[in-house]
Amino acid sequence: MKKGIIILGSSNSDGETRKIVSYVSKKTYYPIIDLKTKNISEFDYEFKNIEDDFHPLIKEIVNNYEIIVFATPVYWYSMSGIMKTFFDRISDCLKIQKETGRKLRGMEMAIISCGSDKKLKNGFHMPFIETAKYLGMNYISDVHCWIESETIPISVKNELNTFIISIQ
Ligand SMILES: Cc1cc2nc3c(=O)[nH]c(=O)nc-3n(C[C@H](O)[C@H](O)[C@H](O)COP(=O)(O)O)c2cc1C
C-alpha cells in the first residue's frame, strides 16, 4: 500500500470532481487537499509570493507521500486554472526550492479528470505526462470521469475501481 495524496483543483469545492475524489479517497484513505481553500498565487519571476501557501504544501507532499493524484475538472479542454497555477508554481522548486524539487524525483503521478463529455480530446494528458517526465516523476495512470444525475455512473465506478488498484 502506497502513501498517497489527492490534490483537488476544482473551482467548486463541492462540485462534481469532489464527488469523484471522495469516492477514491474513501477506498484508498488518501487525504484530499482542496486547492480552492489555499492561497496560492500565480508564478512570480521575482518570487514575491514566497510566503503564500504553496511552499508549506509542496514540502508536506514531498516529505510524506509517494504518489500524487491530481484531480481536475475539464475546463475548456484543459486542466482547471487552479490546477495550472499549482503546476506553474512547481517551477519555484526548480529555482529557489531545489531540495524540494529534487524530492519530487521518483514520486508517482496519476490523474483524475472530470468533464461533461465522456471523452477527452487528444492531448489532454500531455502536460501532465511531460511535466512528470521533466521532474523525474513516474506517470502511472489516469482516469476520465463524469457525473450523471448528481451521481457517479456504474461504468465510471468500474473505471475508477481499476484506477484505484493502479494507484495503491
Ligand atoms: C469554465 C468551464 C469550462 C468547461 N469546459 C469543458 C470542456 O471543455 N469539456 C468538458 O467535457 N466539460 C467542460 N465543462 C464541464 C465540466 O468539466 C464538468 O461539468 C465537470 O464535471 C465540472 O466539475 P466541477 O464541478 O468540479 O467544476 C466546463 C465547465 C466549466 C465551468
CSV table of C-alpha atoms and ligand atoms in Angstrom, one decimal:
chain,number,residue,atom,x,y,z
A,1,MET,CA,0.0,0.0,0.0
A,2,LYS,CA,1.5,3.4,-1.1
A,3,LYS,CA,1.2,6.7,0.8
A,4,GLY,CA,-0.8,8.9,-1.5
A,5,ILE,CA,-2.4,12.3,-1.5
A,6,ILE,CA,-5.2,13.7,-3.8
A,7,ILE,CA,-4.9,17.3,-5.0
A,8,LEU,CA,-8.3,18.6,-5.9
A,9,GLY,CA,-8.2,21.5,-8.4
A,10,SER,CA,-11.8,22.5,-8.9
A,11,SER,CA,-13.4,25.9,-8.8
A,12,ASN,CA,-16.2,24.2,-6.9
A,13,SER,CA,-15.1,22.6,-3.6
A,14,ASP,CA,-18.4,20.7,-3.5
A,15,GLY,CA,-18.8,20.0,-7.2
A,16,GLU,CA,-18.6,17.0,-9.5
A,17,THR,CA,-14.8,16.5,-9.3
A,18,ARG,CA,-15.2,16.4,-5.5
A,19,LYS,CA,-17.8,13.6,-5.8
A,20,ILE,CA,-15.2,11.6,-7.7
A,21,VAL,CA,-12.3,12.3,-5.3
A,22,SER,CA,-14.5,11.5,-2.3
A,23,TYR,CA,-15.1,8.0,-3.9
A,24,VAL,CA,-11.4,7.5,-4.5
A,25,SER,CA,-10.4,8.8,-1.0
A,26,LYS,CA,-12.9,6.5,0.7
A,27,LYS,CA,-11.4,3.5,-0.9
A,28,THR,CA,-7.7,4.5,-0.7
A,29,TYR,CA,-7.8,6.5,2.6
A,30,TYR,CA,-5.7,9.1,0.7
A,31,PRO,CA,-6.3,12.6,2.1
A,32,ILE,CA,-7.7,15.3,-0.2
A,33,ILE,CA,-6.1,18.7,-0.4
A,34,ASP,CA,-8.6,21.3,-1.9
A,35,LEU,CA,-6.6,23.9,-3.7
A,36,LYS,CA,-9.6,26.2,-3.6
A,37,THR,CA,-9.1,26.6,0.1
A,38,LYS,CA,-5.4,27.5,-0.3
A,39,ASN,CA,-3.9,30.9,-1.0
A,40,ILE,CA,-1.6,30.0,-4.0
A,41,SER,CA,-0.9,32.8,-6.3
A,42,GLU,CA,0.4,32.7,-9.9
A,43,PHE,CA,4.0,32.1,-10.6
A,44,ASP,CA,6.1,35.2,-10.0
A,45,TYR,CA,9.5,35.7,-11.6
A,46,GLU,CA,10.5,37.7,-8.6
A,47,PHE,CA,9.2,35.1,-6.1
A,48,LYS,CA,7.4,37.8,-4.1
A,49,ASN,CA,4.7,35.3,-3.2
A,50,ILE,CA,7.1,33.0,-1.3
A,51,GLU,CA,5.0,33.4,1.8
A,52,ASP,CA,1.8,32.1,0.4
A,53,ASP,CA,0.5,28.5,0.9
A,54,PHE,CA,2.4,26.8,-1.9
A,55,HIS,CA,5.8,26.1,-0.2
A,56,PRO,CA,4.3,24.6,3.0
A,57,LEU,CA,2.0,22.5,0.9
A,58,ILE,CA,4.6,21.1,-1.6
A,59,LYS,CA,7.0,20.4,1.3
A,60,GLU,CA,4.4,18.5,3.1
A,61,ILE,CA,3.7,16.5,0.0
A,62,VAL,CA,7.3,15.6,-0.9
A,63,ASN,CA,8.2,14.7,2.7
A,64,ASN,CA,5.2,12.5,3.4
A,65,TYR,CA,3.8,10.9,0.2
A,66,GLU,CA,4.9,8.6,-2.6
A,67,ILE,CA,2.1,9.3,-5.1
A,68,ILE,CA,0.3,12.5,-6.0
A,69,VAL,CA,-3.2,12.1,-7.6
A,70,PHE,CA,-4.1,15.3,-9.4
A,71,ALA,CA,-7.9,15.6,-9.8
A,72,THR,CA,-9.1,18.3,-12.2
A,73,PRO,CA,-12.3,19.2,-13.9
A,74,VAL,CA,-12.0,19.7,-17.6
A,75,TYR,CA,-12.4,23.5,-18.3
A,76,TRP,CA,-12.1,24.4,-22.0
A,77,TYR,CA,-10.4,21.1,-22.9
A,78,SER,CA,-7.7,21.6,-20.4
A,79,MET,CA,-6.9,21.3,-16.7
A,80,SER,CA,-8.5,23.9,-14.5
A,81,GLY,CA,-6.8,27.3,-13.9
A,82,ILE,CA,-6.3,26.5,-10.2
A,83,MET,CA,-4.5,23.3,-11.1
A,84,LYS,CA,-2.4,25.0,-13.8
A,85,THR,CA,-1.4,27.6,-11.2
A,86,PHE,CA,-0.2,24.8,-8.9
A,87,PHE,CA,1.8,23.3,-11.8
A,88,ASP,CA,3.3,26.7,-12.7
A,89,ARG,CA,4.4,27.1,-9.1
A,90,ILE,CA,6.3,23.8,-9.2
A,91,SER,CA,8.8,26.0,-11.1
A,92,ASP,CA,9.6,27.6,-7.8
A,93,CYS,CA,11.0,24.2,-6.8
A,94,LEU,CA,13.4,24.2,-9.7
A,95,LYS,CA,14.6,27.7,-9.0
A,96,ILE,CA,14.5,28.6,-5.3
A,97,GLN,CA,13.4,25.4,-3.5
A,98,LYS,CA,15.7,23.0,-5.3
A,99,GLU,CA,15.8,20.5,-2.4
A,100,THR,CA,12.0,20.2,-2.6
A,101,GLY,CA,12.3,19.8,-6.4
A,102,ARG,CA,14.8,17.0,-6.1
A,103,LYS,CA,12.4,15.1,-3.8
A,104,LEU,CA,9.8,15.0,-6.5
A,105,ARG,CA,12.1,12.7,-8.4
A,106,GLY,CA,10.9,9.2,-8.2
A,107,MET,CA,7.5,10.1,-6.9
A,108,GLU,CA,4.5,8.9,-8.8
A,109,MET,CA,1.8,10.9,-10.5
A,110,ALA,CA,-1.8,9.9,-11.5
A,111,ILE,CA,-4.6,12.0,-13.0
A,112,ILE,CA,-8.3,12.1,-12.5
A,113,SER,CA,-10.3,14.3,-14.9
A,114,CYS,CA,-14.0,15.1,-14.7
A,115,GLY,CA,-15.9,16.6,-17.6
A,116,SER,CA,-19.4,16.8,-19.0
A,117,ASP,CA,-18.2,15.0,-22.1
A,118,LYS,CA,-17.5,11.3,-21.8
A,119,LYS,CA,-14.3,11.5,-23.9
A,120,LEU,CA,-11.3,13.8,-23.5
A,121,LYS,CA,-9.8,15.5,-26.6
A,122,ASN,CA,-6.5,14.1,-27.7
A,123,GLY,CA,-3.6,15.7,-25.8
A,124,PHE,CA,-5.4,16.4,-22.6
A,125,HIS,CA,-2.8,14.4,-20.6
A,126,MET,CA,0.3,15.7,-22.4
A,127,PRO,CA,1.1,18.5,-19.9
A,128,PHE,CA,0.9,16.0,-17.1
A,129,ILE,CA,3.0,13.3,-18.8
A,130,GLU,CA,5.6,15.8,-19.9
A,131,THR,CA,5.8,17.5,-16.6
A,132,ALA,CA,6.2,14.2,-14.8
A,133,LYS,CA,9.0,13.3,-17.3
A,134,TYR,CA,10.7,16.7,-16.7
A,135,LEU,CA,10.5,16.4,-12.9
A,136,GLY,CA,11.7,12.7,-12.9
A,137,MET,CA,8.3,11.5,-11.7
A,138,ASN,CA,6.7,8.3,-12.8
A,139,TYR,CA,3.4,8.9,-14.6
A,140,ILE,CA,1.4,5.8,-13.7
A,141,SER,CA,-2.2,6.1,-14.7
A,142,ASP,CA,-5.2,8.3,-15.4
A,143,VAL,CA,-9.0,8.0,-15.5
A,144,HIS,CA,-11.7,10.2,-17.0
A,145,CYS,CA,-15.0,10.6,-15.3
A,146,TRP,CA,-18.3,12.3,-15.5
A,147,ILE,CA,-21.4,12.7,-13.3
A,148,GLU,CA,-25.0,11.8,-14.3
A,149,SER,CA,-28.0,12.9,-12.2
A,150,GLU,CA,-25.6,14.0,-9.5
A,151,THR,CA,-24.1,10.5,-9.1
A,152,ILE,CA,-21.2,8.5,-10.4
A,153,PRO,CA,-22.5,6.2,-13.2
A,154,ILE,CA,-21.7,2.5,-12.8
A,155,SER,CA,-19.4,2.5,-15.9
A,156,VAL,CA,-17.4,5.3,-14.3
A,157,LYS,CA,-17.3,3.5,-11.0
A,158,ASN,CA,-15.9,0.4,-12.8
A,159,GLU,CA,-13.2,2.5,-14.4
A,160,LEU,CA,-12.4,4.2,-11.1
A,161,ASN,CA,-12.1,0.8,-9.4
A,162,THR,CA,-9.4,-0.3,-11.9
A,163,PHE,CA,-7.7,3.1,-11.5
A,164,ILE,CA,-7.7,2.7,-7.7
A,165,ILE,CA,-5.9,-0.6,-7.9
A,166,SER,CA,-3.3,1.1,-10.1
A,167,ILE,CA,-2.5,3.8,-7.6
A,168,GLN,CA,-2.3,1.7,-4.4
B,1,LIG,C1,-15.4,27.0,-17.4
B,1,LIG,C2,-15.9,25.7,-17.8
B,1,LIG,C3,-15.4,25.0,-18.9
B,1,LIG,C4,-15.8,23.7,-19.2
B,1,LIG,N1,-15.2,23.1,-20.3
B,1,LIG,C5,-15.5,21.8,-20.5
B,1,LIG,C6,-14.8,21.1,-21.6
B,1,LIG,O1,-14.0,21.7,-22.4
B,1,LIG,N2,-15.1,19.8,-21.8
B,1,LIG,C7,-16.0,19.1,-21.0
B,1,LIG,O2,-16.2,17.9,-21.2
B,1,LIG,N3,-16.6,19.8,-20.0
B,1,LIG,C8,-16.4,21.1,-19.7
B,1,LIG,N4,-17.0,21.7,-18.7
B,1,LIG,C9,-17.9,21.0,-17.8
B,1,LIG,C10,-17.2,20.5,-16.5
B,1,LIG,O3,-15.9,19.9,-16.9
B,1,LIG,C11,-18.0,19.4,-15.8
B,1,LIG,O4,-19.3,19.9,-15.5
B,1,LIG,C12,-17.3,19.0,-14.5
B,1,LIG,O5,-17.9,17.8,-14.0
B,1,LIG,C13,-17.3,20.1,-13.5
B,1,LIG,O6,-16.6,19.7,-12.4
B,1,LIG,P1,-16.6,20.7,-11.1
B,1,LIG,O7,-18.0,20.7,-10.5
B,1,LIG,O8,-15.6,20.1,-10.2
B,1,LIG,O9,-16.2,22.0,-11.6
B,1,LIG,C14,-16.7,23.1,-18.4
B,1,LIG,C15,-17.2,23.7,-17.2
B,1,LIG,C16,-16.8,25.0,-16.9
B,1,LIG,C17,-17.3,25.6,-15.7
